[in-house]
Amino acid sequence: MADITDKTGPPHKVSSSAHSQTYSGEETPAVITRPTGWKYKDFKIGPVYIPWYASPPAQLVLVAFVCFLCPGMFNALGGMGGGGNVDPSAANDSNTALYSTFAVVGFFAGTFTNKLGIKVALSFGGLGYCIYVASFLSFSHNRNFGFSIFAGALLGVCAGLLWTAQGAIMMSYPSEDSKGRYVSWFWMIFNLGAVIGSLIPLGQNIHTTSDSTVSDGTYIGFIVLTALGAALALALVDARSVMRKDGSRVILMKTPTWKTEIVGLWQTFFTDPYILCLFPMFFASNWFYTYQFNDVNLAQFNTRTRALNNTLYWFSQIVGAFVFGYALDIKSVRRSMRAKIAWVTLFLITMAVWGGGYAFQKRYTREQVHAGDATPKDTSDDYVKMDWTTSGYVGPMFLFMFYGFYDAAWQTCVYWFMGALTNNGRKLANFAGFYKGIQSAGAAIMWRLDGMGKPYMALFGSSWGLLAGSLIIALPVMLIKIQDHVTLEEDLKFSDETVADVAGTGVTKAATTAADVEKTTAI
């Protein structure tokens, strides 16, 4: 992941014949001077170079594993439909509370993250996932709706901080020419958590051909893993300690206060009004989850087949993130042109995937699926759900996989679009907060609509329409605002730092001892 060699003895340097990336991502010969200490020492295992701990790749992998253990397990549980329960009412109410608080906290979470720091925001955020899973274990035994709703509301607060911190890392740590790959690496590791997490209910329910709640062991496994994720976040270094391979630093505020960050949140709308054009894409980005998990997977398949679909869905996300993340960083095509190609590609697969979804949705209605709900003791009128041995299962299986691929394509492109607009870590934290807050507002509305029993076709149509419409509204950003490069001077306008504070070795030399770093950063 790193291509720099290590010389013995402090400070760590790269020979003058080596190459490093400048702020713009271009490669130029340079002597890289890094502070001494374990955080800045890279090493080699066989032919593989391992980057220093305080490098962007190392920190990205670490935060990806935090999300692997926390949101990844959340996705694995949510993908089962109903939070693993046959009765989706608790999951609907809990998720309505979750996304309602997430929408409010997430929108302002950039302020909190910039003031509290990445490490605190991520660790506190991880705790909410553990409590959320515990609430469904409780509900499966005592139907405690109150605990489920409280846990959902608490997770909304926690997740707002976690995802804003994650977004800031993923978009501001890499150089301009590697942002697509960083999104790809994160999304693949994160969704690997959902794949492995979904294998737990698949393995424990593989012989369950009826429609039932997942086992206690499934919930307990998720509780343990989410708790580990919250603890792992404490291993991150502060953003001020991160050094890229050209010696440059992440652009932040030197001395952030609550006042500067609250004011900075609103300044973003005046300095970057075009971000409003992306708001509909943000709103649509989680709207369809409720439909896919509750109104397709839960409505049409029995327990073990839902678990299999869930695994395939998240695996397809890994494939989608890999394809789009690496394509967005193709160096032979100018970045401004890549943005336009990405838009066209998203529009085409929106029509293709959701067109296939329309053909499938025409086969059933909510009334048909719930025909036997009024007579629970009489199974003769129950809706027969599909098993993986059922004839005709392969088509719906691939549709569900394409839904997963599409979601990864959408999320990867949205993050890349935002990252292409600026390299300022403070501003990108606000962008990430806007994204997750508005995204969650849409999800809260959709969970409530599903809880009210709105027709499946209406929920499907709203998903398809929002996705297509939001792309059209966002088009001016790709046509006008995304440029081939954002200058360092432009990025520094939203910060109190100077070129000397953040530039790589081609402009100014970094501190040469760990003591120098301690004087200027909070580690």
Coordinates of C-alpha atoms in Angstrom, one line a residue:
M1 CA 0.0 0.0 0.0
A2 CA 3.0 2.3 0.5
D3 CA 5.9 2.5 -1.9
I4 CA 8.5 4.3 0.3
T5 CA 11.5 2.6 1.7
D6 CA 12.8 3.1 5.3
K7 CA 16.4 4.1 6.2
T8 CA 17.8 3.0 9.5
G9 CA 18.0 5.6 12.2
P10 CA 15.9 8.7 12.9
P11 CA 14.6 10.7 11.2
H12 CA 13.0 8.4 8.6
K13 CA 13.8 9.5 5.0
V14 CA 13.2 8.5 1.4
S15 CA 16.2 8.7 -0.8
S16 CA 16.3 11.5 -3.4
S17 CA 15.8 9.0 -6.2
A18 CA 12.4 7.9 -4.7
H19 CA 9.2 9.5 -5.7
S20 CA 6.5 11.0 -3.6
Q21 CA 3.1 12.4 -4.4
T22 CA 2.6 16.2 -4.3
Y23 CA -0.6 17.8 -3.0
S24 CA -2.0 17.5 -6.5
G25 CA -1.2 13.8 -6.7
E26 CA 1.6 14.3 -9.2
E27 CA 4.9 12.4 -8.6
T28 CA 8.1 14.3 -8.1
P29 CA 11.5 13.4 -6.7
A30 CA 11.7 14.4 -3.0
V31 CA 13.5 13.7 0.2
I32 CA 10.8 12.8 2.7
T33 CA 11.5 13.6 6.3
R34 CA 9.2 12.0 8.9
P35 CA 9.2 12.3 12.7
T36 CA 10.9 9.5 14.7
G37 CA 8.8 7.1 16.7
W38 CA 6.8 4.0 16.1
K39 CA 3.9 5.8 14.5
Y40 CA 6.1 6.9 11.6
K41 CA 8.1 3.8 11.0
D42 CA 7.2 1.6 8.0
F43 CA 8.5 -1.9 7.5
K44 CA 8.6 -4.7 5.0
I45 CA 7.2 -8.2 5.2
G46 CA 8.6 -10.2 2.3
P47 CA 7.9 -8.2 -0.9
V48 CA 5.1 -6.2 0.8
Y49 CA 5.7 -2.7 2.3
I50 CA 3.6 -1.9 5.3
P51 CA 2.9 1.8 5.7
W52 CA 3.6 3.7 9.0
Y53 CA 0.8 3.6 11.5
A54 CA 0.0 7.3 11.2
S55 CA -0.3 7.1 7.4
P56 CA -3.6 7.5 5.5
P57 CA -3.8 3.8 4.4
A58 CA -3.2 2.4 7.9
Q59 CA -5.8 4.7 9.4
L60 CA -8.3 4.0 6.7
V61 CA -8.0 0.3 7.2
L62 CA -8.4 0.7 11.0
V63 CA -11.6 2.8 10.6
A64 CA -12.8 0.3 8.0
F65 CA -12.5 -2.5 10.6
V66 CA -14.4 -0.3 13.2
C67 CA -17.2 -0.1 10.7
F68 CA -16.8 -3.8 9.8
L69 CA -17.6 -4.6 13.4
C70 CA -20.3 -1.9 14.1
P71 CA -22.3 -0.8 11.1
G72 CA -21.3 -4.0 9.3
M73 CA -23.1 -6.1 12.0
F74 CA -26.0 -3.7 11.9
N75 CA -26.3 -4.2 8.2
A76 CA -26.2 -8.0 8.6
L77 CA -29.0 -7.9 11.1
G78 CA -31.0 -5.4 9.2
G79 CA -30.7 -7.3 5.9
M80 CA -32.6 -10.2 7.5
G81 CA -35.7 -7.9 7.6
G82 CA -37.5 -7.1 10.8
G83 CA -34.2 -6.9 12.8
G84 CA -34.1 -10.7 12.7
N85 CA -37.7 -11.0 14.0
V86 CA -40.7 -12.3 12.1
D87 CA -42.7 -9.3 13.4
P88 CA -41.2 -6.2 11.7
S89 CA -43.1 -3.7 13.9
A90 CA -40.3 -3.3 16.5
A91 CA -37.7 -2.8 13.7
N92 CA -39.8 -0.3 11.9
D93 CA -40.5 1.8 15.0
S94 CA -36.9 1.5 16.2
N95 CA -35.5 2.5 12.8
T96 CA -37.9 5.4 12.5
A97 CA -36.5 6.7 15.9
L98 CA -33.0 5.9 14.8
Y99 CA -33.1 7.8 11.5
S100 CA -35.1 10.6 13.0
T101 CA -32.3 11.4 15.6
F102 CA -29.6 10.5 13.0
A103 CA -31.1 13.1 10.6
V104 CA -30.8 15.9 13.2
V105 CA -27.5 14.9 14.8
G106 CA -25.9 13.8 11.5
F107 CA -26.6 17.2 9.9
F108 CA -24.7 19.0 12.7
A109 CA -22.2 16.2 13.4
G110 CA -19.4 17.8 11.4
T111 CA -19.3 20.5 14.1
F112 CA -19.0 17.9 16.9
T113 CA -16.5 15.8 15.1
N114 CA -14.3 18.8 14.3
K115 CA -14.3 19.8 17.9
L116 CA -14.1 16.4 19.7
G117 CA -11.8 14.7 17.2
I118 CA -12.0 11.6 15.1
K119 CA -11.1 9.1 17.8
V120 CA -13.7 10.2 20.3
A121 CA -16.5 10.5 17.7
L122 CA -15.9 7.0 16.4
S123 CA -15.6 5.2 19.7
F124 CA -18.7 6.8 21.2
G125 CA -20.5 6.1 18.0
G126 CA -19.7 2.4 18.1
L127 CA -21.3 2.0 21.6
G128 CA -24.8 2.7 20.1
Y129 CA -24.6 -0.4 17.8
C130 CA -24.0 -2.7 20.7
I131 CA -27.1 -1.4 22.6
Y132 CA -29.2 -1.5 19.5
V133 CA -28.6 -5.2 18.9
A134 CA -29.2 -6.0 22.6
S135 CA -32.7 -4.4 22.2
F136 CA -33.7 -6.9 19.6
L137 CA -32.5 -9.8 21.7
S138 CA -34.7 -8.4 24.5
F139 CA -37.7 -7.9 22.1
S140 CA -37.5 -11.5 20.9
H141 CA -38.2 -12.6 24.5
N142 CA -40.4 -9.9 26.1
R143 CA -41.6 -7.7 23.3
N144 CA -40.2 -4.6 25.0
F145 CA -41.1 -2.0 22.4
G146 CA -39.8 0.8 24.7
F147 CA -36.3 -0.5 24.8
S148 CA -36.2 -1.0 21.1
I149 CA -37.3 2.5 20.4
F150 CA -34.9 4.0 22.9
A151 CA -32.0 2.0 21.5
G152 CA -32.9 3.1 18.0
A153 CA -32.9 6.8 19.1
L154 CA -29.6 6.4 20.9
L155 CA -28.0 4.7 17.9
G156 CA -29.1 7.7 15.7
V157 CA -27.0 10.0 17.9
C158 CA -24.1 7.6 18.0
A159 CA -24.2 6.8 14.3
G160 CA -24.3 10.4 13.3
L161 CA -20.9 11.0 14.9
L162 CA -19.4 7.7 13.7
W163 CA -20.3 8.1 10.1
T164 CA -19.3 11.8 10.0
A165 CA -15.9 10.9 11.4
Q166 CA -15.5 8.0 9.0
G167 CA -16.5 10.2 6.0
A168 CA -14.0 12.9 7.0
I169 CA -11.2 10.3 7.1
M170 CA -12.1 8.6 3.9
M171 CA -12.4 11.8 1.9
S172 CA -9.7 14.1 3.4
Y173 CA -6.8 11.7 4.2
P174 CA -6.0 10.5 0.6
S175 CA -4.4 12.5 -2.1
E176 CA -6.6 13.6 -5.0
D177 CA -5.6 10.8 -7.3
S178 CA -6.5 8.0 -4.9
K179 CA -9.8 9.0 -3.4
G180 CA -11.8 6.5 -5.4
R181 CA -9.5 3.7 -4.2
Y182 CA -9.8 4.8 -0.6
V183 CA -13.6 4.7 -0.8
S184 CA -13.3 1.3 -2.5
W185 CA -11.0 -0.1 0.2
F186 CA -13.3 1.2 3.0
W187 CA -16.5 0.0 1.4
M188 CA -15.1 -3.5 0.7
I189 CA -13.8 -4.0 4.2
F190 CA -16.9 -2.5 5.8
N191 CA -19.2 -4.8 3.8
L192 CA -17.0 -7.8 4.5
G193 CA -18.3 -7.3 8.0
A194 CA -21.8 -7.5 6.8
V195 CA -21.0 -10.6 4.7
I196 CA -19.4 -12.4 7.7
G197 CA -22.1 -11.1 10.0
S198 CA -24.8 -12.5 7.7
L199 CA -23.1 -15.9 7.6
I200 CA -23.9 -16.2 11.4
P201 CA -27.7 -16.3 10.9
L202 CA -27.2 -18.3 7.7
G203 CA -25.2 -21.0 9.6
Q204 CA -27.5 -21.0 12.6
N205 CA -30.7 -21.1 10.5
I206 CA -29.7 -23.2 7.6
H207 CA -32.2 -25.9 8.4
T208 CA -35.0 -23.4 9.2
T209 CA -37.4 -23.6 6.3
S210 CA -40.3 -22.0 8.2
D211 CA -40.6 -18.3 8.9
S212 CA -39.1 -17.6 12.4
T213 CA -37.0 -15.3 14.5
V214 CA -33.3 -15.8 14.4
S215 CA -31.6 -17.6 17.4
D216 CA -30.3 -15.9 20.6
G217 CA -26.8 -16.9 19.6
T218 CA -27.0 -14.7 16.5
Y219 CA -27.8 -11.7 18.6
I220 CA -25.2 -12.5 21.2
G221 CA -22.5 -12.8 18.5
F222 CA -23.5 -9.4 17.1
I223 CA -23.4 -7.8 20.6
V224 CA -19.8 -9.0 21.2
L225 CA -18.6 -7.9 17.8
T226 CA -20.1 -4.4 18.0
A227 CA -18.5 -3.9 21.5
L228 CA -15.1 -4.8 20.0
G229 CA -15.6 -2.3 17.2
A230 CA -16.2 0.5 19.7
A231 CA -13.0 -0.4 21.6
L232 CA -11.0 -0.6 18.4
A233 CA -11.8 3.0 17.5
L234 CA -9.6 4.1 20.4
A235 CA -6.6 2.8 18.5
L236 CA -6.8 5.6 15.9
V237 CA -4.4 8.5 16.0
D238 CA -5.5 12.1 15.9
A239 CA -6.0 13.6 12.5
R240 CA -3.2 16.1 13.2
S241 CA -0.7 13.2 13.5
V242 CA -1.5 11.8 10.1
M243 CA 1.2 12.3 7.4
R244 CA 0.9 11.4 3.8
K245 CA 3.8 9.9 1.9
D246 CA 4.8 13.3 0.4
G247 CA 5.0 14.7 4.0
S248 CA 1.7 16.7 3.7
R249 CA -0.9 16.9 6.5
V250 CA -4.7 16.9 6.7
I251 CA -6.1 20.5 6.5
L252 CA -7.9 21.2 9.8
M253 CA -8.4 24.1 12.2
K254 CA -5.4 24.7 14.5
T255 CA -7.5 25.6 17.6
P256 CA -11.2 24.6 16.9
T257 CA -13.7 25.9 19.4
W258 CA -17.5 25.3 19.5
K259 CA -18.0 28.8 18.1
T260 CA -15.7 28.4 15.1
E261 CA -17.2 25.0 14.2
I262 CA -20.8 26.1 14.6
V263 CA -20.1 29.2 12.5
G264 CA -18.1 27.0 10.0
L265 CA -21.0 24.7 9.5
W266 CA -23.2 27.6 8.2
Q267 CA -20.3 29.2 6.3
T268 CA -20.2 26.0 4.2
F269 CA -23.5 27.0 2.6
F270 CA -22.1 30.3 1.6
T271 CA -18.7 29.1 0.4
D272 CA -20.1 26.0 -1.3
P273 CA -23.7 26.5 -2.2
Y274 CA -23.5 23.9 -5.0
I275 CA -23.5 21.2 -2.3
L276 CA -27.3 21.8 -2.2
C277 CA -27.5 20.1 -5.7
L278 CA -26.3 16.9 -4.1
F279 CA -28.8 17.0 -1.3
P280 CA -31.5 15.0 -3.2
M281 CA -28.8 12.3 -3.9
F282 CA -28.1 12.2 -0.2
F283 CA -31.9 11.9 0.6
A284 CA -32.3 9.0 -1.8
S285 CA -29.2 7.0 -0.8
N286 CA -30.9 5.1 2.1
W287 CA -34.5 5.4 1.1
F288 CA -34.6 2.1 -0.7
Y289 CA -33.1 0.0 2.1
T290 CA -36.5 -0.4 3.8
Y291 CA -38.1 -1.6 0.6
Q292 CA -35.3 -4.0 -0.2
F293 CA -35.0 -5.6 3.2
N294 CA -38.6 -5.6 4.5
D295 CA -40.7 -5.5 1.3
V296 CA -38.6 -7.9 -0.8
N297 CA -36.4 -10.1 1.4
L298 CA -38.7 -10.4 4.4
A299 CA -41.9 -10.4 2.3
Q300 CA -40.9 -13.0 -0.2
F301 CA -38.4 -15.5 1.4
N302 CA -38.3 -17.8 4.4
T303 CA -35.7 -17.5 7.2
R304 CA -32.7 -19.4 5.7
T305 CA -33.3 -17.9 2.2
R306 CA -33.4 -14.4 3.6
A307 CA -30.0 -15.1 5.3
L308 CA -28.6 -16.4 2.0
N309 CA -29.9 -13.3 0.1
N310 CA -28.5 -11.1 2.8
T311 CA -25.0 -12.6 2.4
L312 CA -25.2 -12.3 -1.4
Y313 CA -26.4 -8.7 -1.1
W314 CA -23.4 -7.6 0.9
F315 CA -21.0 -9.6 -1.1
S316 CA -22.3 -7.8 -4.2
Q317 CA -21.6 -4.5 -2.4
I318 CA -17.9 -5.5 -2.2
V319 CA -17.8 -6.2 -6.0
G320 CA -19.6 -2.9 -6.7
A321 CA -17.2 -0.8 -4.5
F322 CA -14.2 -2.4 -6.2
V323 CA -15.4 -1.8 -9.7
F324 CA -16.5 1.8 -9.2
G325 CA -13.8 2.9 -6.7
Y326 CA -10.9 1.9 -9.1
A327 CA -12.7 3.1 -12.2
L328 CA -13.1 6.6 -10.6
D329 CA -9.3 6.8 -10.2
I330 CA -8.3 5.9 -13.8
K331 CA -5.4 8.3 -14.4
S332 CA -5.7 8.3 -18.2
V333 CA -9.0 10.1 -18.0
R334 CA -9.2 13.6 -16.6
R335 CA -11.1 13.9 -13.3
S336 CA -13.7 16.3 -14.7
M337 CA -14.5 13.7 -17.4
R338 CA -14.6 10.8 -15.0
A339 CA -17.3 12.7 -13.0
K340 CA -19.5 13.0 -16.1
I341 CA -18.9 9.3 -17.1
A342 CA -19.8 8.2 -13.5
W343 CA -23.1 10.2 -13.7
V344 CA -24.1 8.6 -17.0
T345 CA -23.2 5.1 -15.7
L346 CA -25.2 5.6 -12.6
F347 CA -28.2 6.8 -14.6
L348 CA -28.1 3.8 -16.9
I349 CA -27.8 1.2 -14.1
T350 CA -30.6 3.0 -12.2
M351 CA -32.9 2.3 -15.2
A352 CA -31.6 -1.3 -15.7
V353 CA -31.6 -2.6 -12.1
W354 CA -34.8 -0.9 -10.9
G355 CA -36.5 -1.8 -14.2
G356 CA -35.9 -5.4 -13.3
G357 CA -37.2 -4.7 -9.8
Y358 CA -40.4 -3.4 -11.3
A359 CA -41.0 -6.6 -13.2
F360 CA -40.5 -8.6 -9.9
Q361 CA -42.7 -6.3 -7.8
K362 CA -45.7 -6.7 -10.1
R363 CA -45.9 -10.3 -8.9
Y364 CA -47.2 -9.7 -5.3
T365 CA -48.9 -7.1 -3.1
R366 CA -48.8 -6.4 0.7
E367 CA -52.3 -7.7 1.0
Q368 CA -51.3 -11.1 -0.5
V369 CA -48.3 -11.4 1.8
H370 CA -50.2 -10.6 4.9
A371 CA -53.4 -12.5 4.0
G372 CA -53.1 -14.9 6.9
D373 CA -52.1 -12.4 9.6
A374 CA -55.6 -12.2 11.0
T375 CA -55.8 -16.0 11.7
P376 CA -52.4 -16.9 13.2
K377 CA -53.6 -20.3 14.3
D378 CA -54.8 -21.2 10.9
T379 CA -51.9 -21.8 8.5
S380 CA -54.0 -22.8 5.6
D381 CA -54.3 -19.2 4.3
D382 CA -50.7 -18.2 5.1
Y383 CA -48.6 -16.7 2.2
V384 CA -46.1 -19.3 1.1
K385 CA -42.6 -17.8 1.0
M386 CA -39.9 -18.8 -1.3
D387 CA -37.1 -21.1 -0.4
W388 CA -33.8 -21.5 -2.2
T389 CA -35.0 -24.9 -3.4
T390 CA -38.1 -23.3 -5.0
S391 CA -38.3 -23.3 -8.7
G392 CA -37.7 -19.8 -10.1
Y393 CA -35.6 -18.6 -7.1
V394 CA -32.5 -17.8 -9.2
G395 CA -34.0 -14.7 -10.9
P396 CA -35.0 -13.0 -7.6
M397 CA -31.7 -14.0 -6.1
F398 CA -29.8 -12.2 -8.9
L399 CA -32.1 -9.2 -8.6
F400 CA -31.2 -8.9 -4.9
M401 CA -27.5 -9.2 -5.7
F402 CA -27.9 -6.4 -8.3
Y403 CA -29.6 -4.2 -5.6
G404 CA -26.5 -4.6 -3.5
F405 CA -24.1 -3.9 -6.4
Y406 CA -26.2 -0.8 -7.2
D407 CA -26.1 0.5 -3.6
A408 CA -22.3 0.3 -3.5
A409 CA -22.0 2.1 -6.9
W410 CA -24.3 4.9 -5.6
Q411 CA -22.5 5.3 -2.3
T412 CA -19.0 5.2 -3.8
C413 CA -19.9 7.8 -6.4
V414 CA -21.5 10.2 -3.9
Y415 CA -18.4 10.0 -1.6
W416 CA -16.1 10.5 -4.6
F417 CA -18.1 13.5 -5.9
M418 CA -17.8 15.2 -2.5
G419 CA -14.1 14.4 -2.2
A420 CA -13.5 15.8 -5.6
L421 CA -14.9 19.2 -4.6
T422 CA -12.4 19.9 -1.8
N423 CA -9.5 18.4 0.1
N424 CA -10.2 20.4 3.3
G425 CA -10.7 18.0 6.2
R426 CA -12.9 20.5 8.1
K427 CA -15.2 21.2 5.2
L428 CA -15.4 17.5 4.3
A429 CA -16.5 16.7 7.8
N430 CA -19.4 19.1 7.3
F431 CA -20.1 17.5 3.9
A432 CA -20.2 14.1 5.5
G433 CA -22.5 15.3 8.2
F434 CA -24.9 16.8 5.6
Y435 CA -24.8 13.5 3.7
K436 CA -25.6 11.3 6.6
G437 CA -28.1 13.6 8.2
I438 CA -30.1 14.1 5.0
Q439 CA -29.7 10.4 4.1
S440 CA -31.2 9.5 7.5
A441 CA -34.1 11.9 7.1
G442 CA -35.1 10.0 4.0
A443 CA -34.7 6.6 5.7
A444 CA -36.8 7.7 8.7
I445 CA -39.6 8.7 6.4
M446 CA -39.4 5.4 4.5
W447 CA -39.4 3.3 7.6
R448 CA -42.5 5.1 8.8
L449 CA -44.2 4.7 5.5
D450 CA -43.5 0.9 5.6
G451 CA -44.7 0.8 9.2
M452 CA -48.0 2.4 8.1
G453 CA -48.5 -0.4 5.6
K454 CA -48.3 1.6 2.4
P455 CA -48.5 -0.5 -0.8
Y456 CA -45.3 -2.2 -1.9
M457 CA -45.6 -0.8 -5.4
A458 CA -45.9 2.7 -4.0
L459 CA -42.7 2.3 -2.0
F460 CA -40.9 0.8 -4.9
G461 CA -42.0 3.6 -7.2
S462 CA -40.8 6.2 -4.7
S463 CA -37.4 4.6 -4.5
W464 CA -36.9 4.5 -8.3
G465 CA -38.3 8.0 -8.8
L466 CA -36.1 9.6 -6.1
L467 CA -32.9 7.9 -7.4
A468 CA -33.5 9.0 -11.0
G469 CA -34.7 12.5 -10.1
S470 CA -31.9 13.2 -7.8
L471 CA -29.3 12.3 -10.4
I472 CA -30.8 15.0 -12.7
I473 CA -30.7 17.6 -10.0
A474 CA -27.1 16.8 -9.2
L475 CA -25.9 17.0 -12.9
P476 CA -24.7 20.7 -12.7
V477 CA -22.1 19.7 -10.1
M478 CA -20.6 17.2 -12.5
L479 CA -20.8 19.5 -15.4
I480 CA -19.5 22.7 -13.8
K481 CA -18.0 22.3 -10.3
I482 CA -15.8 19.2 -10.3
Q483 CA -12.5 20.2 -11.8
D484 CA -9.3 18.3 -12.5
H485 CA -7.6 19.7 -9.5
V486 CA -8.3 21.9 -6.4
T487 CA -5.3 24.1 -5.4
L488 CA -3.9 24.1 -1.9
E489 CA -4.5 27.8 -1.7
E490 CA -8.2 27.2 -2.4
D491 CA -8.5 24.5 0.2
L492 CA -6.8 26.6 2.9
K493 CA -9.5 29.3 2.6
F494 CA -11.8 27.3 5.0
S495 CA -9.0 26.9 7.6
D496 CA -6.7 29.0 9.8
E497 CA -3.7 26.9 8.7
T498 CA -1.0 28.0 6.3
V499 CA 0.9 26.3 3.5
A500 CA 3.8 25.7 5.8
D501 CA 1.5 23.8 8.2
V502 CA 0.2 21.3 5.7
A503 CA 2.3 21.2 2.5
G504 CA 4.5 18.3 1.6
T505 CA 8.3 18.3 1.5
G506 CA 8.3 19.9 -1.9
V507 CA 7.2 23.1 -0.3
T508 CA 8.3 22.9 3.3
K509 CA 10.0 20.3 5.5
A510 CA 8.0 18.5 8.2
A511 CA 9.1 18.2 11.8
T512 CA 12.0 15.9 12.2
T513 CA 11.5 14.7 15.7
A514 CA 8.5 13.3 17.7
A515 CA 9.0 16.2 20.1
D516 CA 8.3 18.7 17.3
V517 CA 5.1 17.0 16.5
E518 CA 4.0 16.9 20.2
K519 CA 4.4 20.7 20.3
T520 CA 2.0 21.3 17.5
T521 CA -0.5 18.4 17.6
A522 CA -2.6 16.7 20.1
I523 CA -1.9 13.0 19.7

